[in-house]
Short mmCIF file of N, CA and C in Angstrom, two decimals:
data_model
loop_
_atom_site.label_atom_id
_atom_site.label_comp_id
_atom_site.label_asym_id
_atom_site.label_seq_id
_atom_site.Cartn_x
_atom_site.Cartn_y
_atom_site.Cartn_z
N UNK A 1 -117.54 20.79 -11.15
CA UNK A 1 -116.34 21.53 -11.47
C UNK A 1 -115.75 21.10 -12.80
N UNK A 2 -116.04 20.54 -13.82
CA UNK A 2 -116.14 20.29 -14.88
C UNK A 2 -117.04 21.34 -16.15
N UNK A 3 -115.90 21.99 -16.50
CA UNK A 3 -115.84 23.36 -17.21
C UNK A 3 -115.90 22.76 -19.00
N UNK A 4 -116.87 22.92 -19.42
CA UNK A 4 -117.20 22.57 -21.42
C UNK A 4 -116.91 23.82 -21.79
N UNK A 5 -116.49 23.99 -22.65
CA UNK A 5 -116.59 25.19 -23.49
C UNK A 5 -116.65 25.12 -25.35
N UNK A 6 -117.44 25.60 -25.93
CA UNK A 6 -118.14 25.28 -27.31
C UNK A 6 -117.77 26.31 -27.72
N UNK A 7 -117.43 26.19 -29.17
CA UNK A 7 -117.16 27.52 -29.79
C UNK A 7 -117.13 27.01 -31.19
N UNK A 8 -116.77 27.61 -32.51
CA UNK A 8 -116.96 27.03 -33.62
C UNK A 8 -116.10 26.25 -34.21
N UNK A 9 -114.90 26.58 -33.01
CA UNK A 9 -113.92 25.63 -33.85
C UNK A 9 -113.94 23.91 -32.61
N UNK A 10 -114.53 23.64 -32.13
CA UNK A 10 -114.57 22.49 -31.50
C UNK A 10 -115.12 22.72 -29.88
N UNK A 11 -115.15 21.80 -29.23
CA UNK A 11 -115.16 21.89 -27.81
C UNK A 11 -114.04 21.15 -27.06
N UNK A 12 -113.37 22.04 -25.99
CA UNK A 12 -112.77 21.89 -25.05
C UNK A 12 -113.45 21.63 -23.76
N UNK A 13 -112.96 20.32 -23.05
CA UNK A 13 -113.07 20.23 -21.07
C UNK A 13 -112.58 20.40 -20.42
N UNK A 14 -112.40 20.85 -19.06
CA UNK A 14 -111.12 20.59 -18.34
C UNK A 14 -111.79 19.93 -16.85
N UNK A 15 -111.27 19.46 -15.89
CA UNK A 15 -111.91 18.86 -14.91
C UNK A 15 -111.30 19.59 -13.77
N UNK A 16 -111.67 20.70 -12.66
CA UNK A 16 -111.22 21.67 -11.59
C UNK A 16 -111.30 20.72 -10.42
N UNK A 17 -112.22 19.36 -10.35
CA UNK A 17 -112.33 18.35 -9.09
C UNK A 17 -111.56 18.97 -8.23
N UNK A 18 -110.27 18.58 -8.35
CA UNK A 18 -109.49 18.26 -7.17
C UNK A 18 -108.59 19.45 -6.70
N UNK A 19 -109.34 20.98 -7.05
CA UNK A 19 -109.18 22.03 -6.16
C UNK A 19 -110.42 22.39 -5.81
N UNK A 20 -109.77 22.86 -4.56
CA UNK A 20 -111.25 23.59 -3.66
C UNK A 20 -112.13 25.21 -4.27
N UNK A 21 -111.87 25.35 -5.34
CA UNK A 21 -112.66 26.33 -5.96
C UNK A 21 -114.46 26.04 -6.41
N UNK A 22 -114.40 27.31 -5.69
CA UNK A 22 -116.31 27.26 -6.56
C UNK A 22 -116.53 27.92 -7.51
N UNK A 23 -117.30 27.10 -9.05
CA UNK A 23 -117.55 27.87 -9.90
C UNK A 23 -119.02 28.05 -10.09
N UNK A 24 -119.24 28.97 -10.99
CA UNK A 24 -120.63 29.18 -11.53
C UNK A 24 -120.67 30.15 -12.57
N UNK A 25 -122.17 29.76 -13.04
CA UNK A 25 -122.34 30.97 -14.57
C UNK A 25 -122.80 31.97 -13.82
N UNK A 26 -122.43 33.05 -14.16
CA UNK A 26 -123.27 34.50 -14.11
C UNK A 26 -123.69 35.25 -14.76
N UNK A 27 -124.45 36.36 -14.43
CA UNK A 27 -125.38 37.07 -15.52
C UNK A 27 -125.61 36.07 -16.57
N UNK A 28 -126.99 35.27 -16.51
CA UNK A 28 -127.29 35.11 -17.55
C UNK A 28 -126.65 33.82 -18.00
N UNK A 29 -125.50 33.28 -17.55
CA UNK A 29 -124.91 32.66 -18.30
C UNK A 29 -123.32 33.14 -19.13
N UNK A 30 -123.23 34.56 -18.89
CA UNK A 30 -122.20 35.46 -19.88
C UNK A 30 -120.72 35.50 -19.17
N UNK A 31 -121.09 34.84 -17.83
CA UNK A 31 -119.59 35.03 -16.82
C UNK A 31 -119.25 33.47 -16.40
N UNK A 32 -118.14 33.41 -16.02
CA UNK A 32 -118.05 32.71 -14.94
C UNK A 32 -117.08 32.95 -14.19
N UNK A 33 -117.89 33.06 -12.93
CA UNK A 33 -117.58 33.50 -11.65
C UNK A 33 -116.60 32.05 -10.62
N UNK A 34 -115.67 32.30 -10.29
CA UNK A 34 -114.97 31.58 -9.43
C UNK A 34 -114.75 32.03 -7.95
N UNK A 35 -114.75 31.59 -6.85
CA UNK A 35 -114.49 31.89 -5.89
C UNK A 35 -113.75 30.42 -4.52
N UNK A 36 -113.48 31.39 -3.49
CA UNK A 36 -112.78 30.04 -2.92
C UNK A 36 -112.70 30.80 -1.43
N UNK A 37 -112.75 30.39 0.04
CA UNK A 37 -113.27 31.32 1.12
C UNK A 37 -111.77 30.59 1.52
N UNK A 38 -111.26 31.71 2.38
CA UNK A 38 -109.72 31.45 3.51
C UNK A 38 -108.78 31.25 2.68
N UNK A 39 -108.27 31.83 1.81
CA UNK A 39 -107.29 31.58 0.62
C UNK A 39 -106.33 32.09 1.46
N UNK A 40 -104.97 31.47 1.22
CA UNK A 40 -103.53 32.06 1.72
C UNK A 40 -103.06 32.57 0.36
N UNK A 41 -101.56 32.88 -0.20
CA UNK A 41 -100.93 33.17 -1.35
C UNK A 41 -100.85 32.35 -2.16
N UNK A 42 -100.51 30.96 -1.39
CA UNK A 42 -100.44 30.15 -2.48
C UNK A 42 -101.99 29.63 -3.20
N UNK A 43 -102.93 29.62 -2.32
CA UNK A 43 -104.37 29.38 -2.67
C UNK A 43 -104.89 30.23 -3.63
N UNK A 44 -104.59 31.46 -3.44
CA UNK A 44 -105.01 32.63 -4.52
C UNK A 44 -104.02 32.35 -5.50
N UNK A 45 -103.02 31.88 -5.75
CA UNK A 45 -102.32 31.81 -7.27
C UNK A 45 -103.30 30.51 -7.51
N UNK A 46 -103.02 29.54 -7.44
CA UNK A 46 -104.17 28.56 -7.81
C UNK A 46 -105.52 29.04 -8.44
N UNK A 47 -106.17 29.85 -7.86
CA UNK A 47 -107.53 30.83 -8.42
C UNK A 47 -107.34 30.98 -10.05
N UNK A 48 -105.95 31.87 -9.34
CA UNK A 48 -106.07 32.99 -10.79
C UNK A 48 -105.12 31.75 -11.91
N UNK A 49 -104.78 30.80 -11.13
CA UNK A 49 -104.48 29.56 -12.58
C UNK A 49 -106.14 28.97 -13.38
N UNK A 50 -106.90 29.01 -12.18
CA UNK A 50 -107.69 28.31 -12.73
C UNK A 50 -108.67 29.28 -13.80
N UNK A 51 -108.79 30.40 -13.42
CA UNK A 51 -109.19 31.72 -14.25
C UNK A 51 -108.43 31.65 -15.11
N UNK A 52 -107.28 31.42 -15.64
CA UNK A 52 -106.57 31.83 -16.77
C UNK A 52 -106.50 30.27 -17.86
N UNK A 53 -106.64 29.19 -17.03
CA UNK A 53 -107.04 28.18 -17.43
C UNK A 53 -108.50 27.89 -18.54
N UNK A 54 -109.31 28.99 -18.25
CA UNK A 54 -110.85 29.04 -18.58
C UNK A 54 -111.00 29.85 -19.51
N UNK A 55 -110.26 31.20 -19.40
CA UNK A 55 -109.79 31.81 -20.61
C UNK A 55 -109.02 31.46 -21.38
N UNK A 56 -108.23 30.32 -21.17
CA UNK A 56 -107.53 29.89 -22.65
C UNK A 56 -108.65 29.07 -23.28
N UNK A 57 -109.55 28.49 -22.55
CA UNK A 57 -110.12 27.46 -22.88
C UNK A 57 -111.29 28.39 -24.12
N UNK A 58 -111.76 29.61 -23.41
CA UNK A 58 -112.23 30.15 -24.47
C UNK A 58 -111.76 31.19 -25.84
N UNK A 59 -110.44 31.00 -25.83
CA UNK A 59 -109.42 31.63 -26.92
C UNK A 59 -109.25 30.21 -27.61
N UNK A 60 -109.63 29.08 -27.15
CA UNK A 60 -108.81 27.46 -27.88
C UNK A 60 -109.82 27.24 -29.16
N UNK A 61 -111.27 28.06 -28.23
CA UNK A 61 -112.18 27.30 -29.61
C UNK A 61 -113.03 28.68 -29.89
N UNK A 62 -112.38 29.90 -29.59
CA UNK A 62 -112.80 31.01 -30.50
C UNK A 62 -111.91 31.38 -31.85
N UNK A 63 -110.32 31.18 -31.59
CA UNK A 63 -109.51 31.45 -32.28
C UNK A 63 -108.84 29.93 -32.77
N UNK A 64 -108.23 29.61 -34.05
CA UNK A 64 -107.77 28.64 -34.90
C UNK A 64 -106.33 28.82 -34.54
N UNK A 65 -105.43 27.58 -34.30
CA UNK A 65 -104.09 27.53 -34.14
C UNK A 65 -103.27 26.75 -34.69
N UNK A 66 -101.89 27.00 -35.36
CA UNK A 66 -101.47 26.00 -35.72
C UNK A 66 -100.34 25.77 -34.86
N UNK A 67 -99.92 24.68 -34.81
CA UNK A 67 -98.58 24.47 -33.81
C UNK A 67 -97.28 23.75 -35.24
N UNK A 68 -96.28 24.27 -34.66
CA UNK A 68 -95.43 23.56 -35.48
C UNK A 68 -93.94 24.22 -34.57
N UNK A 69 -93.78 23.00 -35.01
CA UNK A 69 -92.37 22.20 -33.60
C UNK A 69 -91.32 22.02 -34.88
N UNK A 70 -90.16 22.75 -34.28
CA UNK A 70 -88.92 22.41 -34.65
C UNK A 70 -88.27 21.64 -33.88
N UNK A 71 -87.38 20.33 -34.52
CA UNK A 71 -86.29 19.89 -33.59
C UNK A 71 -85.38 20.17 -33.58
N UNK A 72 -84.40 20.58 -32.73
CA UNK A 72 -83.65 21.93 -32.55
C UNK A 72 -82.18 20.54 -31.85
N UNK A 73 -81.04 20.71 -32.37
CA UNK A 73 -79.97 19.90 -31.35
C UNK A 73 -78.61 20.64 -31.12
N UNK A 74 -78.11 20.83 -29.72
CA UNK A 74 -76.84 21.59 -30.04
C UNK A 74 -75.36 20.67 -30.27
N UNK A 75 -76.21 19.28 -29.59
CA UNK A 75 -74.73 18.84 -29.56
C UNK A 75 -74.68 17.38 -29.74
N UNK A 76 -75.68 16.76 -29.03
CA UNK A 76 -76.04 14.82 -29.67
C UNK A 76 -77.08 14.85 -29.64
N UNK A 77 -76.73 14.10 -31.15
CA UNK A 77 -78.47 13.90 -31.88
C UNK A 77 -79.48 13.27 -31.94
N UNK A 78 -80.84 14.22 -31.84
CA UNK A 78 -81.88 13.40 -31.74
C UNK A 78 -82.36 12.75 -32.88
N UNK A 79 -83.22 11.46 -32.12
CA UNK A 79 -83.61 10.50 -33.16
C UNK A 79 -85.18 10.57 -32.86
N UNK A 80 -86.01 11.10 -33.77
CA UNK A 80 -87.32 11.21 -33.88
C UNK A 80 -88.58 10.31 -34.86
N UNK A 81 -89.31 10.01 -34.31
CA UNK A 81 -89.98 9.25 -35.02
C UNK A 81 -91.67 10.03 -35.09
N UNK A 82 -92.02 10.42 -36.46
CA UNK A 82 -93.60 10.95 -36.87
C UNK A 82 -94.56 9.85 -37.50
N UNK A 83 -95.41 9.70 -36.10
CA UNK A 83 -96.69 8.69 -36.45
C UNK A 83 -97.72 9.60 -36.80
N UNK A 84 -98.36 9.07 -37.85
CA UNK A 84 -99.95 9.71 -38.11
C UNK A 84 -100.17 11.11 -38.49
#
């Protein structure tokens, strides 16, 4: 349950262990298929986290991102420190 995903801009892992979902490649290799038997509501949101989890994973290293963080204060101020 340990999901790699390669793409040109790096590789991403994530580790699914410690839910009861089954994964696998399909067709070929071109899918992956998740499944999980006796799901209640809350079991099926879990699913579709872990599905949406797998698709970010392949938007992380198909597409380039930049992040940039404002520190934002309304009323007492923060004290921030930038390493590295």
């Amino acid at each position: 349950k340990m999901v790699e995903v390669t793409g040109k801009y790096g590789t991403l892992k994530r580790d699914f262990r410690h839910l009861p979902v089954e994964l696998w490649l399909a067709n070929g290799g071109k899918e992956v298929k998740a499944r999980m038997y006796f799901a209640k509501s809350k079991q099926l949101s879990m699913l579709r986290t872990v599905c949406s989890h797998i698709s970010n994973l392949f938007d992380g290293v198909e597409k380039k991102f930049i992040y940039r963080m404002r520190l934002v204060y309304a009323h007492f101020p923060i004290n921030a420190n930038i390493t590295n």
